[in-house]
Amino acid sequence: MPAALRAGGGRLARALAFVLDALPALALAWLCLRIAEAIHAGGAGVPQATLFGAALGNDLLSLLRFGFVFLLGGLPLALIPSARWRTLALGLVWSALLFAHAALLQYHWVSGVPLGADLFAYSRGEVAATVAGGWALSPLLGMGLLSALAVLWTLLSLSVRDWWPRAAARTAGIALGASLLAFAVLPQRFAPPVARTDADLAYLGNKTAFFIDNNIARLRNPGDEAQVPRAKAQAPWSGVDPRYPFLRAERTPDTLGPLFDVRPGAAPPNLVFIIVEGLGRSFSGPGARLGSFTPFLDELAARSLYFENFLAGQGRTFGVLTTVFGSLPFGENGLAALGEKLPRHESLLTVLKAQDYRLRFYSGSNLDFDNEGVFLRRQGVDTLVSEPDFKPPYRRSNDWGYADRDLMEMALAREAAAPAGPHVGIIQTTSMHSPFTFPDKDAYLRRVDQRVRDLKRPPSPVYANGREIFASILYTDDALRMYFERAKTLPGYENTIFVITGDHRLPELPMDTRIERYHVPLIVYSPLLKGPRSVKAVSSQFDIAPSLLAFLARGYGLKSPADVTWIGTGLDTEESFRNLHAIPLKQTKSEMSDFVSGTAYLAQGQLYTLGDGMQVDRNDDPEALARARAQFRAFLKANGTAGRSAALAPGKTKLANYGGERTLRGVALASTAGDVGVARLQRASGAGLVYQATFTNHAATRSPQFVPLLVVTNEHGLELGETAAPARTLAPGEVATITWEPKLSKVAPGTYFVSALPSHPETGRPIGIGQYHVETEL
């Protein structure tokens, strides 16, 4: 028996050594896929000169941390006596791993975020729909995968030759121990200081390692949202009953009423919501970082209430209906994911339905995805038009369903035949989603090139690699133009309020910051508006439903719930930048690590200061960090409770008239901006390169000393230069015009962006409200 044990142990040790001998083949095959990833990322603006080495280091780190899996996984090879058959078995397993890694890369390239535990938050049908609707293997990735497989099999075939270096069994044991130790103590990745954007950080990580680590974390803490200890700080809601943590008295003020022509005795207005798939501020509206590819929406915004610093509550579509219409918490995987177990709640739709509004929803896609149909039926929607309702001559555009122009035509035709009376219409588009297929695509691809020229943008890989995406944006913008031109002929148009927003910013175009994923426009257009207004105050989709109900209650005598479970406190229509809200943000169904409170932005545990244009800067204030973390922990606890509850509020909801104390301020914010604000940043007329801006002290006391700073960046946010004016203070209410003459002789002619801010004389950190990302020509 001891001899047999020794023999068996020897075979296992040799199997470990056999795998260790072959690991260089896998490492070099992985390198082929990393090179393909580097080429793709470089085309999107990720600097390879400074990050490629760090990315390789992270791949080696992943190989070290998970080396024990490869080694222990090779133990069954001890049962195979032939070295050639062992090599074949090992090659097949590792080939499957390379295919899986390539699939994770493809997912990242399409979705903009690495795949983690959110894979298991979707049903099989939803996964199948996503794959069918967006999967198309990149030729670059295909070449990389073929190269990786060729390298793997070539080196494995060479590894059985006599001259191939061999590891001793003792060496294999040491390698196994080192890998286990590395897995226990080493970080999942490292990032050099030059990695400044989310795209940079996502590129650096090994996608297979991220997938495994993320799922391990999910398994270790399956109920982490529910098990967070009670925070000592005030939460972003005032519920006092722990069973119903979001329940509170309704206090939403009517901030919209003063901006509309509300006549006594007038019929309540119709509401039409258009939720545009993937619509983000970085390519739509004034000062868009990539230039605006929505010329019609820009025209409409100039006649509307336009919210420049507006946030979606989610980084994917799963939460947009619950956020916009219910101001609801997320639960574990998005509240709609609970399906028929969705907690009982009130929403804008249920409240209006109870007051004789008809509810109609239009989509060219399948309502089973993300349980949208279940949620809408729970709200009492009277008419659901979706994929099965489209008949010839309509033709499917792709696996997601029908193109946006077809959707708009269907909605217009149905609305023209709908019965009279107040109604809510909801239109949800899909064409700005991979695979970006739609009618007349070739014509729109040509228009992309012309649009880039019209915007006077320098050649960039972003436009070259994203032509199909930009073409889809132009197509959807044209579909919206057609819709609004024909909507003027619909009954009740003059008494209709249109609300247009994006469900999230599409992820396929490179993002400078993590919060850019949530930065979407909000356009409120109506013939009832007194005039247009550009709003710089921060609000979110959580604020839409509370504000519209407050507006209808105060202006038209409708009733709203006396007690509510809104996350939002109402739309802030202030024209200058500020944030009075606390806003939780959930990027995917399984990942929530973003939270905004005042000017504090908590992102994956790091604190940033939020400024105009959703610009962010690192914030080292430990007290603000502690307050933000406490508020976020409190939200996670309440969110977990809500997701497990049968109802968000007890009993039947009571509707009441508008009245009582009303305020947008629902919480003591984690951080607020200073009292010095910047406005009217522009290039001065005349010869030379001169910029001017006004600095105002809004406080009742003299401001602290600050340095007026002008910063010039390119479209990727890379700083090209900064110019400081002399340090100064401002008396209460004082307004000062500051002038800068930046020295930018070495900067090539083109389109750039300037920002002005009051900065701390010693640290350089913002100490007030700056004005950011103003487009300029050099």
GROMACS .gro file of C-alpha atoms in nm, residues 368-549:
model
  182
  368ASP     CA    1  -4.050   4.006  -2.217
  369PHE     CA    2  -3.696   4.143  -2.200
  370ASP     CA    3  -3.620   4.292  -1.857
  371ASN     CA    4  -3.982   4.206  -1.760
  372GLU     CA    5  -4.100   4.535  -1.911
  373GLY     CA    6  -4.438   4.390  -2.005
  374VAL     CA    7  -4.495   4.260  -1.651
  375PHE     CA    8  -4.411   4.600  -1.502
  376LEU     CA    9  -4.631   4.793  -1.746
  377ARG     CA   10  -4.929   4.566  -1.692
  378ARG     CA   11  -4.888   4.615  -1.315
  379GLN     CA   12  -4.917   4.991  -1.375
  380GLY     CA   13  -5.247   4.941  -1.555
  381VAL     CA   14  -5.129   5.037  -1.904
  382ASP     CA   15  -5.431   5.009  -2.136
  383THR     CA   16  -5.252   4.958  -2.468
  384LEU     CA   17  -4.926   4.771  -2.518
  385VAL     CA   18  -4.787   4.783  -2.874
  386SER     CA   19  -4.472   4.578  -2.931
  387GLU     CA   20  -4.295   4.351  -3.177
  388PRO     CA   21  -4.586   4.115  -3.258
  389ASP     CA   22  -4.810   4.411  -3.356
  390PHE     CA   23  -4.595   4.515  -3.652
  391LYS     CA   24  -4.730   4.367  -3.975
  392PRO     CA   25  -4.623   4.413  -4.340
  393PRO     CA   26  -4.507   4.642  -4.490
  394TYR     CA   27  -4.302   4.685  -4.173
  395ARG     CA   28  -3.986   4.471  -4.172
  396ARG     CA   29  -3.771   4.367  -3.878
  397SER     CA   30  -3.448   4.562  -3.859
  398ASN     CA   31  -3.259   4.307  -3.647
  399ASP     CA   32  -3.314   4.058  -3.368
  400TRP     CA   33  -3.419   4.337  -3.133
  401GLY     CA   34  -3.719   4.417  -3.352
  402TYR     CA   35  -3.828   4.711  -3.564
  403ALA     CA   36  -3.641   5.032  -3.646
  404ASP     CA   37  -3.722   5.364  -3.482
  405ARG     CA   38  -3.889   5.528  -3.784
  406ASP     CA   39  -4.126   5.232  -3.812
  407LEU     CA   40  -4.193   5.266  -3.439
  408MET     CA   41  -4.272   5.637  -3.472
  409GLU     CA   42  -4.507   5.572  -3.764
  410MET     CA   43  -4.687   5.303  -3.566
  411ALA     CA   44  -4.723   5.532  -3.262
  412LEU     CA   45  -4.853   5.820  -3.476
  413ALA     CA   46  -5.108   5.599  -3.649
  414ARG     CA   47  -5.234   5.450  -3.321
  415GLU     CA   48  -5.251   5.790  -3.150
  416ALA     CA   49  -5.447   5.940  -3.439
  417ALA     CA   50  -5.713   5.670  -3.393
  418ALA     CA   51  -5.710   5.673  -3.010
  419PRO     CA   52  -6.014   5.790  -2.814
  420ALA     CA   53  -6.020   6.148  -2.689
  421GLY     CA   54  -5.927   6.233  -2.332
  422PRO     CA   55  -5.617   6.282  -2.119
  423HIS     CA   56  -5.353   6.020  -2.179
  424VAL     CA   57  -4.994   5.919  -2.118
  425GLY     CA   58  -4.803   5.790  -2.419
  426ILE     CA   59  -4.468   5.614  -2.385
  427ILE     CA   60  -4.239   5.542  -2.682
  428GLN     CA   61  -3.924   5.337  -2.625
  429THR     CA   62  -3.672   5.321  -2.910
  430THR     CA   63  -3.410   5.053  -2.989
  431SER     CA   64  -3.214   5.149  -3.305
  432MET     CA   65  -2.920   5.299  -3.113
  433HIS     CA   66  -2.829   4.950  -2.990
  434SER     CA   67  -2.589   4.696  -3.130
  435PRO     CA   68  -2.584   4.564  -3.401
  436PHE     CA   69  -2.679   4.916  -3.523
  437THR     CA   70  -2.878   4.803  -3.826
  438PHE     CA   71  -3.157   5.017  -3.971
  439PRO     CA   72  -3.298   5.122  -4.312
  440ASP     CA   73  -3.082   5.334  -4.547
  441LYS     CA   74  -2.775   5.266  -4.335
  442ASP     CA   75  -2.529   5.344  -4.619
  443ALA     CA   76  -2.673   5.692  -4.660
  444TYR     CA   77  -2.640   5.760  -4.289
  445LEU     CA   78  -2.282   5.633  -4.288
  446ARG     CA   79  -2.201   5.899  -4.549
  447ARG     CA   80  -2.376   6.158  -4.337
  448VAL     CA   81  -2.149   6.073  -4.044
  449ASP     CA   82  -1.846   6.188  -4.243
  450GLN     CA   83  -2.025   6.508  -4.340
  451ARG     CA   84  -2.134   6.571  -3.981
  452VAL     CA   85  -1.777   6.536  -3.855
  453ARG     CA   86  -1.670   6.792  -4.115
  454ASP     CA   87  -1.957   7.026  -4.023
  455LEU     CA   88  -1.853   7.003  -3.658
  456LYS     CA   89  -1.493   7.083  -3.765
  457ARG     CA   90  -1.364   6.785  -3.576
  458PRO     CA   91  -1.010   6.664  -3.641
  459PRO     CA   92  -0.969   6.305  -3.766
  460SER     CA   93  -1.003   6.064  -3.476
  461PRO     CA   94  -1.029   5.686  -3.433
  462VAL     CA   95  -1.349   5.749  -3.235
  463TYR     CA   96  -1.529   5.860  -3.552
  464ALA     CA   97  -1.359   5.610  -3.783
  465ASN     CA   98  -1.427   5.310  -3.559
  466GLY     CA   99  -1.772   5.425  -3.450
  467ARG     CA  100  -1.925   5.520  -3.788
  468GLU     CA  101  -2.208   5.268  -3.752
  469ILE     CA  102  -2.289   5.398  -3.405
  470PHE     CA  103  -2.290   5.764  -3.510
  471ALA     CA  104  -2.500   5.668  -3.813
  472SER     CA  105  -2.759   5.510  -3.585
  473ILE     CA  106  -2.770   5.830  -3.377
  474LEU     CA  107  -2.836   6.039  -3.690
  475TYR     CA  108  -3.103   5.789  -3.799
  476THR     CA  109  -3.288   5.801  -3.468
  477ASP     CA  110  -3.262   6.180  -3.463
  478ASP     CA  111  -3.429   6.189  -3.807
  479ALA     CA  112  -3.701   5.952  -3.683
  480LEU     CA  113  -3.769   6.191  -3.395
  481ARG     CA  114  -3.781   6.486  -3.638
  482MET     CA  115  -4.044   6.305  -3.843
  483TYR     CA  116  -4.242   6.220  -3.531
  484PHE     CA  117  -4.259   6.577  -3.403
  485GLU     CA  118  -4.344   6.720  -3.746
  486ARG     CA  119  -4.643   6.484  -3.773
  487ALA     CA  120  -4.738   6.501  -3.404
  488LYS     CA  121  -4.851   6.861  -3.461
  489THR     CA  122  -5.154   6.722  -3.645
  490LEU     CA  123  -5.262   6.492  -3.362
  491PRO     CA  124  -5.567   6.584  -3.150
  492GLY     CA  125  -5.462   6.750  -2.825
  493TYR     CA  126  -5.110   6.842  -2.944
  494GLU     CA  127  -5.139   7.198  -2.810
  495ASN     CA  128  -5.214   7.056  -2.464
  496THR     CA  129  -4.934   6.799  -2.456
  497ILE     CA  130  -4.605   6.788  -2.266
  498PHE     CA  131  -4.327   6.585  -2.428
  499VAL     CA  132  -4.049   6.439  -2.212
  500ILE     CA  133  -3.742   6.305  -2.395
  501THR     CA  134  -3.450   6.133  -2.223
  502GLY     CA  135  -3.203   5.848  -2.271
  503ASP     CA  136  -3.226   5.520  -2.081
  504HIS     CA  137  -2.846   5.541  -2.038
  505ARG     CA  138  -2.549   5.655  -2.242
  506LEU     CA  139  -2.459   5.390  -2.501
  507PRO     CA  140  -2.138   5.219  -2.392
  508GLU     CA  141  -1.982   5.135  -2.728
  509LEU     CA  142  -1.829   5.481  -2.768
  510PRO     CA  143  -1.532   5.549  -2.536
  511MET     CA  144  -1.610   5.724  -2.208
  512ASP     CA  145  -1.381   5.962  -2.021
  513THR     CA  146  -1.533   5.904  -1.679
  514ARG     CA  147  -1.748   5.645  -1.509
  515ILE     CA  148  -2.034   5.889  -1.454
  516GLU     CA  149  -2.055   5.953  -1.828
  517ARG     CA  150  -2.244   5.621  -1.852
  518TYR     CA  151  -2.534   5.788  -1.666
  519HIS     CA  152  -2.510   6.138  -1.817
  520VAL     CA  153  -2.812   6.176  -2.046
  521PRO     CA  154  -3.014   6.476  -2.164
  522LEU     CA  155  -3.362   6.563  -2.044
  523ILE     CA  156  -3.576   6.770  -2.280
  524VAL     CA  157  -3.919   6.890  -2.171
  525TYR     CA  158  -4.102   7.042  -2.468
  526SER     CA  159  -4.457   7.170  -2.490
  527PRO     CA  160  -4.662   7.436  -2.668
  528LEU     CA  161  -4.766   7.528  -2.312
  529LEU     CA  162  -4.416   7.646  -2.216
  530LYS     CA  163  -4.372   8.017  -2.152
  531GLY     CA  164  -4.026   8.000  -2.306
  532PRO     CA  165  -3.709   7.794  -2.328
  533ARG     CA  166  -3.465   7.751  -2.042
  534SER     CA  167  -3.127   7.586  -2.011
  535VAL     CA  168  -3.096   7.421  -1.670
  536LYS     CA  169  -2.755   7.347  -1.520
  537ALA     CA  170  -2.877   7.221  -1.181
  538VAL     CA  171  -2.837   6.845  -1.136
  539SER     CA  172  -3.144   6.623  -1.137
  540SER     CA  173  -3.207   6.260  -1.223
  541GLN     CA  174  -3.472   6.035  -1.370
  542PHE     CA  175  -3.587   5.965  -1.013
  543ASP     CA  176  -3.713   6.326  -1.003
  544ILE     CA  177  -3.939   6.312  -1.312
  545ALA     CA  178  -4.246   6.138  -1.167
  546PRO     CA  179  -4.257   6.338  -0.841
  547SER     CA  180  -4.224   6.670  -1.029
  548LEU     CA  181  -4.490   6.594  -1.288
  549LEU     CA  182  -4.739   6.488  -1.020
   0.00000   0.00000   0.00000
